[in-house]
Amino acid sequence: MPELPEVEVSRLGITPHLLGESVMRVVVRNPSLRWPVPAEIQELAGLTIVGIRRRAKYLLLETDWGTAILHLGMSGNLKVLPQGTPAGKHDHVDIELANGKLLRLNDPRRFGCLLWTRAPAEQHPLLARLGPEPLTEAFDGDYLYQRSRGRKTAIKQFIMDNHIVVGVGNIYANESLFGAGISPKREAGNIGRERYLKLAGEIKAVLARAIGQGGTTLKDFTGSDGKPGYFVQELQVYGRAGQPCTRCGTLLREVRMNGRSTVFCPLCQR
Ligand SMILES: [Zn+2]
């Protein structure tokens, strides 16, 4: 599933091809995504893309008239291709540009979406109640500490809650909790301020590292084959259950939390 780093890398990858370009045509081959692609998406035609932003895992293609809101769902990816490139089975939408290129949304499982809003995108129901971006100053240890007071939920669920902070997917929650030495099962309200400072730093670092590594694959972004912009990073705990902890050598344990794989070191994480 594309996580925040992959979406950010997608944003970086498509921006040079789209920014300042006008849209010639929107071709919707299959509107049946998670929510139907609205007919109003055709309002994009004739408009100039003046900004490509990201909020959580939503990409926002901004014009002076409205904003297209795009989500890659479970299996979506974006490619920039020359117009006339034949469409494959799961190529649901093309946004054709005046520069002879097109932005193609491919999504085999169709959990993604493409919506259109005339209002400021931040006010859209999908975006309005989201927590802060993890890589901004609005998110730090003090913020986590304040929000967690009185909360009995496990810390792992707490940091994966989009209302608290966006973009901390399962892999990144596992990795940042290991980095901060915090047990994923500990109650959020039972963790002190100093430990939250450490945890916020780890969350920022693990996401920034993933974006940095994804950036090295950008050259493949306009390729017509293969997965663009997705990458594997070196992981300390996720996917390593039963293997020795990289710090102390203790065998890493795995439990299920909310149905998601949770791997931790029983010695280093308290
Ligand atoms: Zn350890």
Coordinates of N, CA, C and O in Angstrom, one line a residue, residues 48-186:
T48 N -5.3 25.6 -15.6 CA -3.8 25.4 -15.4 C -3.6 24.9 -14.0 O -4.2 25.4 -13.0
I49 N -2.7 24.0 -13.9 CA -2.3 23.4 -12.6 C -1.3 24.4 -11.9 O -0.2 24.5 -12.4
V50 N -1.7 25.0 -10.9 CA -0.9 26.0 -10.2 C -0.2 25.5 -9.0 O 0.7 26.2 -8.4
G51 N -0.5 24.3 -8.5 CA 0.1 23.8 -7.3 C -0.1 22.3 -7.2 O -1.2 21.8 -7.7
I52 N 0.8 21.5 -6.8 CA 0.7 20.1 -6.5 C 1.1 19.9 -5.0 O 2.3 19.9 -4.7
R53 N 0.1 19.8 -4.2 CA 0.4 19.6 -2.7 C 0.0 18.3 -2.3 O -0.7 17.5 -3.0
R54 N 0.4 17.9 -1.1 CA 0.0 16.7 -0.4 C -0.5 17.0 0.9 O 0.0 17.8 1.7
R55 N -1.7 16.4 1.3 CA -2.2 16.5 2.7 C -2.5 15.0 3.1 O -3.3 14.4 2.4
A56 N -1.8 14.6 4.1 CA -1.8 13.1 4.5 C -1.4 12.3 3.2 O -0.4 12.6 2.6
K57 N -2.3 11.4 2.8 CA -1.9 10.6 1.6 C -2.8 11.1 0.4 O -2.9 10.4 -0.6
Y58 N -3.3 12.3 0.5 CA -4.1 12.9 -0.6 C -3.2 13.8 -1.4 O -2.5 14.6 -0.8
L59 N -3.2 13.7 -2.7 CA -2.5 14.6 -3.6 C -3.5 15.6 -4.0 O -4.7 15.3 -4.4
L60 N -3.2 16.9 -4.0 CA -4.1 18.0 -4.4 C -3.5 18.7 -5.6 O -2.4 19.3 -5.6
L61 N -4.3 18.6 -6.7 CA -3.9 19.3 -8.0 C -4.7 20.5 -8.0 O -5.9 20.5 -8.2
E62 N -4.0 21.7 -7.7 CA -4.7 22.9 -7.5 C -4.8 23.7 -8.8 O -3.8 23.8 -9.6
T63 N -5.9 24.3 -9.0 CA -6.1 25.3 -10.1 C -6.7 26.6 -9.5 O -7.1 26.6 -8.3
D64 N -6.9 27.6 -10.3 CA -7.6 28.8 -9.8 C -9.1 28.6 -9.6 O -9.8 29.5 -9.1
W65 N -9.6 27.5 -10.1 CA -11.0 27.3 -10.2 C -11.5 26.2 -9.2 O -12.6 26.3 -8.7
G66 N -10.6 25.3 -8.9 CA -11.0 24.2 -8.0 C -9.8 23.3 -7.8 O -8.7 23.5 -8.4
T67 N -10.0 22.2 -7.0 CA -8.8 21.3 -6.7 C -9.3 19.9 -6.9 O -10.3 19.5 -6.5
A68 N -8.4 19.1 -7.7 CA -8.6 17.7 -7.8 C -8.0 17.0 -6.6 O -6.8 17.3 -6.3
I69 N -8.7 16.1 -5.9 CA -8.2 15.4 -4.8 C -8.0 14.0 -5.2 O -8.9 13.3 -5.6
L70 N -6.8 13.5 -5.1 CA -6.4 12.2 -5.6 C -5.8 11.3 -4.5 O -5.0 11.8 -3.8
H71 N -6.3 10.1 -4.4 CA -5.8 9.1 -3.4 C -5.4 7.8 -4.1 O -6.2 7.4 -4.9
L72 N -4.3 7.2 -3.7 CA -3.8 6.0 -4.4 C -4.4 4.7 -3.8 O -4.1 3.6 -4.3
G73 N -5.1 4.9 -2.7 CA -5.8 3.7 -2.1 C -4.8 2.6 -1.7 O -3.7 2.9 -1.1
M74 N -5.1 1.4 -2.0 CA -4.3 0.2 -1.6 C -3.2 -0.1 -2.7 O -2.2 -0.7 -2.4
S75 N -3.5 0.2 -3.9 CA -2.7 -0.3 -5.0 C -2.5 0.7 -6.1 O -2.0 0.3 -7.2
G76 N -2.8 1.9 -5.9 CA -2.7 2.9 -7.0 C -1.3 3.4 -7.3 O -0.5 3.3 -6.4
N77 N -1.1 3.8 -8.5 CA 0.2 4.5 -8.8 C 0.0 5.4 -10.0 O -1.0 5.3 -10.7
L78 N 0.9 6.4 -10.0 CA 0.8 7.4 -11.1 C 2.0 7.3 -12.0 O 3.1 7.0 -11.6
K79 N 1.7 7.6 -13.3 CA 2.8 7.6 -14.2 C 2.6 8.9 -15.1 O 1.5 9.3 -15.4
V80 N 3.7 9.4 -15.5 CA 3.7 10.5 -16.5 C 4.1 9.9 -17.8 O 5.3 9.4 -17.9
L81 N 3.3 9.9 -18.9 CA 3.6 9.2 -20.1 C 3.3 10.2 -21.3 O 2.5 11.1 -21.2
P82 N 3.9 9.8 -22.5 CA 3.5 10.6 -23.7 C 2.1 10.3 -24.1 O 1.6 9.1 -23.9
Q83 N 1.4 11.3 -24.5 CA 0.0 11.1 -25.0 C 0.0 10.1 -26.1 O 0.9 10.0 -27.0
G84 N -1.0 9.2 -26.1 CA -1.1 8.2 -27.2 C -0.5 6.8 -26.7 O -0.7 5.8 -27.3
T85 N 0.1 6.8 -25.5 CA 0.5 5.6 -24.9 C -0.7 4.7 -24.6 O -1.6 5.1 -23.9
P86 N -0.8 3.5 -25.2 CA -2.0 2.6 -25.0 C -2.2 2.4 -23.5 O -1.3 2.2 -22.7
A87 N -3.5 2.4 -23.2 CA -3.9 2.2 -21.8 C -4.0 0.7 -21.5 O -4.5 -0.1 -22.4
G88 N -3.6 0.3 -20.3 CA -3.7 -1.1 -19.9 C -5.0 -1.3 -19.1 O -5.8 -0.4 -19.0
K89 N -5.1 -2.5 -18.6 CA -6.4 -2.9 -17.9 C -6.8 -2.0 -16.8 O -8.0 -1.7 -16.7
H90 N -5.9 -1.7 -15.9 CA -6.3 -0.9 -14.7 C -5.9 0.6 -14.8 O -5.9 1.2 -13.8
D91 N -5.7 1.0 -16.0 CA -5.4 2.5 -16.2 C -6.8 3.2 -16.3 O -7.4 3.4 -17.4
H92 N -7.3 3.7 -15.1 CA -8.6 4.2 -15.1 C -8.8 5.6 -15.5 O -9.9 6.0 -16.1
V93 N -7.8 6.5 -15.3 CA -8.0 7.9 -15.6 C -6.7 8.4 -16.2 O -5.6 8.1 -15.8
D94 N -6.8 9.2 -17.3 CA -5.7 10.0 -17.8 C -6.1 11.5 -17.7 O -7.2 11.9 -18.1
I95 N -5.1 12.3 -17.3 CA -5.2 13.7 -17.3 C -4.2 14.2 -18.4 O -3.0 14.1 -18.2
E96 N -4.8 14.6 -19.5 CA -3.9 15.0 -20.7 C -3.5 16.5 -20.6 O -4.4 17.3 -20.3
L97 N -2.3 16.7 -20.8 CA -1.7 18.1 -20.6 C -1.4 18.7 -22.0 O -1.1 18.0 -23.0
A98 N -1.3 20.1 -22.0 CA -0.9 20.8 -23.2 C 0.5 20.5 -23.6 O 0.9 20.7 -24.8
N99 N 1.3 20.0 -22.8 CA 2.7 19.7 -23.1 C 2.9 18.3 -23.8 O 4.0 17.8 -24.0
G100 N 1.8 17.7 -24.2 CA 1.9 16.4 -24.9 C 2.0 15.2 -24.0 O 2.1 14.0 -24.4
K101 N 2.1 15.4 -22.6 CA 2.1 14.3 -21.7 C 0.8 14.1 -21.1 O -0.1 14.9 -21.2
L102 N 0.7 13.0 -20.4 CA -0.5 12.7 -19.6 C -0.1 12.1 -18.2 O 0.9 11.5 -18.1
L103 N -1.0 12.4 -17.3 CA -0.8 11.8 -15.9 C -1.8 10.6 -15.9 O -3.0 10.8 -16.1
R104 N -1.3 9.4 -15.7 CA -2.2 8.2 -15.7 C -2.3 7.6 -14.3 O -1.3 7.3 -13.7
L105 N -3.5 7.4 -13.9 CA -3.8 6.7 -12.6 C -4.1 5.2 -12.9 O -5.1 4.9 -13.6
N106 N -3.3 4.4 -12.4 CA -3.5 2.9 -12.5 C -3.8 2.4 -11.1 O -3.1 2.8 -10.1
D107 N -4.8 1.6 -11.0 CA -5.2 1.2 -9.6 C -6.0 -0.2 -9.7 O -7.2 -0.2 -9.8
P108 N -5.3 -1.3 -9.7 CA -5.9 -2.6 -9.8 C -7.0 -2.9 -8.8 O -8.1 -3.4 -9.2
R109 N -6.9 -2.4 -7.6 CA -7.9 -2.8 -6.6 C -9.0 -1.7 -6.5 O -10.0 -1.9 -5.8
R110 N -8.8 -0.6 -7.1 CA -9.8 0.5 -7.1 C -10.2 1.0 -5.8 O -11.4 1.3 -5.6
F111 N -9.3 1.1 -4.8 CA -9.6 1.7 -3.5 C -9.2 3.2 -3.5 O -9.3 3.9 -2.5
G112 N -8.6 3.6 -4.6 CA -8.2 5.0 -4.7 C -9.4 5.9 -5.0 O -10.5 5.4 -5.1
C113 N -9.1 7.2 -5.2 CA -10.2 8.1 -5.6 C -9.7 9.3 -6.3 O -8.5 9.6 -6.2
L114 N -10.6 9.9 -7.1 CA -10.3 11.2 -7.8 C -11.5 12.0 -7.6 O -12.6 11.7 -8.2
L115 N -11.4 13.1 -6.9 CA -12.6 13.9 -6.6 C -12.3 15.3 -7.0 O -11.2 15.7 -7.3
W116 N -13.3 16.2 -7.0 CA -13.2 17.6 -7.4 C -13.9 18.4 -6.4 O -15.0 18.1 -6.0
T117 N -13.2 19.5 -6.0 CA -13.9 20.4 -5.1 C -13.6 21.9 -5.5 O -12.5 22.2 -5.9
R118 N -14.7 22.7 -5.4 CA -14.5 24.1 -5.6 C -14.1 24.9 -4.4 O -13.6 26.0 -4.4
A119 N -14.3 24.3 -3.2 CA -14.0 24.9 -1.9 C -12.5 24.6 -1.6 O -11.9 23.8 -2.2
P120 N -12.0 25.4 -0.7 CA -10.6 25.0 -0.3 C -10.5 23.6 0.1 O -11.3 23.1 0.9
A121 N -9.5 22.9 -0.4 CA -9.4 21.4 -0.2 C -9.4 21.0 1.3 O -9.9 20.0 1.7
E122 N -8.8 21.9 2.1 CA -8.7 21.5 3.6 C -10.0 21.4 4.2 O -10.2 20.8 5.2
Q123 N -11.1 22.0 3.6 CA -12.4 22.0 4.2 C -13.2 20.8 3.7 O -14.3 20.5 4.1
H124 N -12.6 20.0 2.7 CA -13.3 18.8 2.2 C -13.5 17.8 3.4 O -12.6 17.7 4.2
P125 N -14.6 17.1 3.4 CA -14.9 16.2 4.6 C -13.8 15.2 4.8 O -13.5 14.8 5.9
L126 N -13.1 14.8 3.7 CA -12.0 13.8 3.8 C -10.8 14.4 4.5 O -10.0 13.6 5.1
L127 N -10.7 15.7 4.5 CA -9.4 16.3 5.0 C -9.6 17.1 6.2 O -8.6 17.4 6.9
A128 N -10.9 17.5 6.5 CA -11.1 18.5 7.5 C -10.7 18.1 8.9 O -10.3 19.0 9.7
R129 N -10.8 16.9 9.2 CA -10.5 16.5 10.6 C -9.2 15.8 10.8 O -8.9 15.2 11.8
L130 N -8.3 15.9 9.8 CA -7.0 15.2 9.9 C -6.1 15.9 10.9 O -6.1 17.1 11.0
G131 N -5.2 15.2 11.6 CA -4.2 15.7 12.5 C -3.1 16.4 11.7 O -3.1 16.4 10.4
P132 N -2.1 16.9 12.4 CA -1.0 17.6 11.7 C -0.2 16.7 10.8 O -0.1 15.5 11.0
E133 N 0.5 17.3 9.9 CA 1.5 16.6 9.1 C 2.7 16.3 10.0 O 3.2 17.2 10.7
P134 N 3.3 15.0 9.9 CA 4.4 14.7 10.8 C 5.7 15.4 10.5 O 6.5 15.6 11.4
L135 N 5.9 15.9 9.3 CA 7.1 16.6 9.0 C 7.1 18.1 9.1 O 7.9 18.8 8.5
T136 N 6.0 18.6 9.8 CA 5.9 20.0 10.0 C 6.2 20.4 11.5 O 6.2 19.5 12.3
E137 N 6.3 21.6 11.7 CA 6.6 22.1 13.1 C 5.4 21.9 14.0 O 5.5 21.9 15.2
A138 N 4.2 21.8 13.4 CA 3.0 21.6 14.2 C 3.0 20.3 14.9 O 2.3 20.1 15.9
F139 N 3.8 19.4 14.5 CA 3.9 18.1 15.1 C 5.2 17.9 15.8 O 6.3 18.0 15.2
D140 N 5.2 17.7 17.1 CA 6.4 17.5 17.9 C 6.0 16.7 19.2 O 4.9 16.3 19.4
G141 N 7.0 16.5 20.0 CA 6.8 15.7 21.2 C 5.8 16.3 22.2 O 5.0 15.6 22.8
D142 N 5.9 17.6 22.3 CA 5.0 18.3 23.2 C 3.5 18.1 22.8 O 2.6 17.9 23.6
Y143 N 3.3 18.2 21.5 CA 2.0 18.0 20.9 C 1.5 16.6 21.3 O 0.4 16.4 21.8
L144 N 2.3 15.6 21.0 CA 1.9 14.2 21.3 C 1.6 14.0 22.8 O 0.7 13.4 23.2
Y145 N 2.5 14.6 23.6 CA 2.3 14.5 25.1 C 1.0 15.1 25.5 O 0.2 14.5 26.2
Q146 N 0.7 16.3 25.0 CA -0.6 17.0 25.4 C -1.8 16.1 24.9 O -2.7 15.9 25.7
R147 N -1.8 15.7 23.7 CA -2.9 14.9 23.1 C -3.1 13.6 23.8 O -4.2 13.0 23.8
S148 N -2.1 13.0 24.4 CA -2.1 11.7 24.9 C -2.6 11.6 26.4 O -2.9 10.5 26.9
R149 N -2.7 12.8 27.1 CA -3.0 12.7 28.5 C -4.4 12.1 28.7 O -5.4 12.5 28.0
G150 N -4.5 11.2 29.6 CA -5.8 10.5 29.8 C -6.2 9.5 28.9 O -7.2 8.8 29.0
R151 N -5.3 9.2 27.9 CA -5.7 8.2 26.8 C -5.2 6.8 27.2 O -4.0 6.6 27.5
K152 N -6.1 5.8 27.3 CA -5.7 4.5 27.6 C -5.3 3.6 26.4 O -4.9 2.5 26.6
T153 N -5.5 4.2 25.3 CA -5.2 3.4 24.0 C -3.7 3.1 24.0 O -2.9 3.8 24.5
A154 N -3.4 2.0 23.3 CA -2.0 1.6 23.2 C -1.3 2.6 22.3 O -1.8 3.2 21.3
I155 N 0.0 2.9 22.6 CA 0.8 3.9 21.9 C 0.8 3.7 20.4 O 0.8 4.6 19.6
K156 N 0.9 2.4 20.0 CA 1.0 2.2 18.6 C -0.3 2.6 17.9 O -0.3 3.3 16.8
Q157 N -1.5 2.3 18.4 CA -2.7 2.7 17.8 C -2.8 4.2 17.9 O -3.3 4.9 16.9
F158 N -2.3 4.8 19.0 CA -2.4 6.3 19.1 C -1.7 7.0 18.0 O -2.2 7.9 17.4
I159 N -0.5 6.6 17.7 CA 0.3 7.3 16.7 C -0.2 7.0 15.3 O 0.1 7.7 14.3
M160 N -0.9 5.8 15.1 CA -1.5 5.5 13.8 C -2.9 6.1 13.6 O -3.4 5.9 12.5
D161 N -3.4 6.9 14.5 CA -4.7 7.5 14.4 C -4.5 8.8 13.6 O -3.8 9.7 14.1
N162 N -5.2 8.9 12.5 CA -5.1 10.0 11.6 C -5.6 11.3 12.2 O -5.2 12.4 11.7
H163 N -6.4 11.2 13.3 CA -6.8 12.4 13.9 C -5.7 13.0 14.9 O -5.8 14.2 15.2
I164 N -4.8 12.1 15.2 CA -3.7 12.6 16.1 C -2.5 13.1 15.2 O -2.0 14.2 15.4
V165 N -2.1 12.3 14.3 CA -1.1 12.7 13.3 C -1.3 11.8 12.1 O -1.6 10.7 12.2
V166 N -1.1 12.4 10.9 CA -1.3 11.7 9.7 C 0.0 11.0 9.2 O 1.1 11.4 9.6
G167 N -0.2 9.9 8.5 CA 0.9 9.3 7.7 C 1.8 8.3 8.4 O 2.8 7.8 7.9
V168 N 1.5 8.0 9.7 CA 2.3 7.0 10.4 C 1.6 5.6 10.2 O 0.8 5.1 10.9
G169 N 2.0 5.0 9.1 CA 1.5 3.7 8.7 C 2.1 2.6 9.6 O 3.0 2.9 10.4
N170 N 1.7 1.4 9.4 CA 2.1 0.3 10.3 C 3.6 0.1 10.4 O 4.2 -0.1 11.4
I171 N 4.3 0.1 9.2 CA 5.7 -0.1 9.2 C 6.4 1.0 10.0 O 7.3 0.8 10.8
Y172 N 6.0 2.2 9.7 CA 6.6 3.4 10.4 C 6.3 3.5 11.8 O 7.2 3.9 12.6
A173 N 5.2 3.0 12.3 CA 4.8 2.9 13.7 C 5.8 1.9 14.4 O 6.4 2.2 15.4
N174 N 5.9 0.7 13.8 CA 6.8 -0.3 14.3 C 8.2 0.3 14.5 O 8.9 0.1 15.5
E175 N 8.7 0.9 13.4 CA 10.1 1.3 13.4 C 10.4 2.5 14.3 O 11.4 2.5 15.0
S176 N 9.4 3.4 14.4 CA 9.7 4.6 15.3 C 9.6 4.2 16.7 O 10.3 4.8 17.6
L177 N 8.7 3.3 17.1 CA 8.6 2.8 18.5 C 9.9 2.1 18.9 O 10.4 2.3 20.0
F178 N 10.4 1.3 18.0 CA 11.7 0.7 18.3 C 12.8 1.7 18.5 O 13.6 1.7 19.5
G179 N 12.8 2.7 17.6 CA 13.8 3.8 17.7 C 13.7 4.5 19.0 O 14.8 4.9 19.6
A180 N 12.5 4.7 19.5 CA 12.3 5.5 20.7 C 12.4 4.6 22.0 O 12.3 5.0 23.1
G181 N 12.5 3.2 21.8 CA 12.6 2.3 22.9 C 11.3 2.2 23.7 O 11.3 2.0 24.9
I182 N 10.1 2.4 23.0 CA 8.8 2.3 23.6 C 8.1 1.1 23.2 O 8.0 0.8 22.0
S183 N 7.5 0.3 24.2 CA 6.7 -0.8 23.8 C 5.5 -0.4 23.1 O 4.8 0.5 23.6
P184 N 5.1 -1.1 22.0 CA 3.9 -0.7 21.3 C 2.7 -0.9 22.1 O 1.7 -0.3 21.8
K185 N 2.7 -1.7 23.2 CA 1.5 -1.9 23.9 C 1.3 -1.0 25.1 O 0.3 -1.0 25.7
R186 N 2.3 -0.1 25.3 CA 2.2 0.8 26.5 C 1.0 1.8 26.3 O 0.8 2.2 25.2

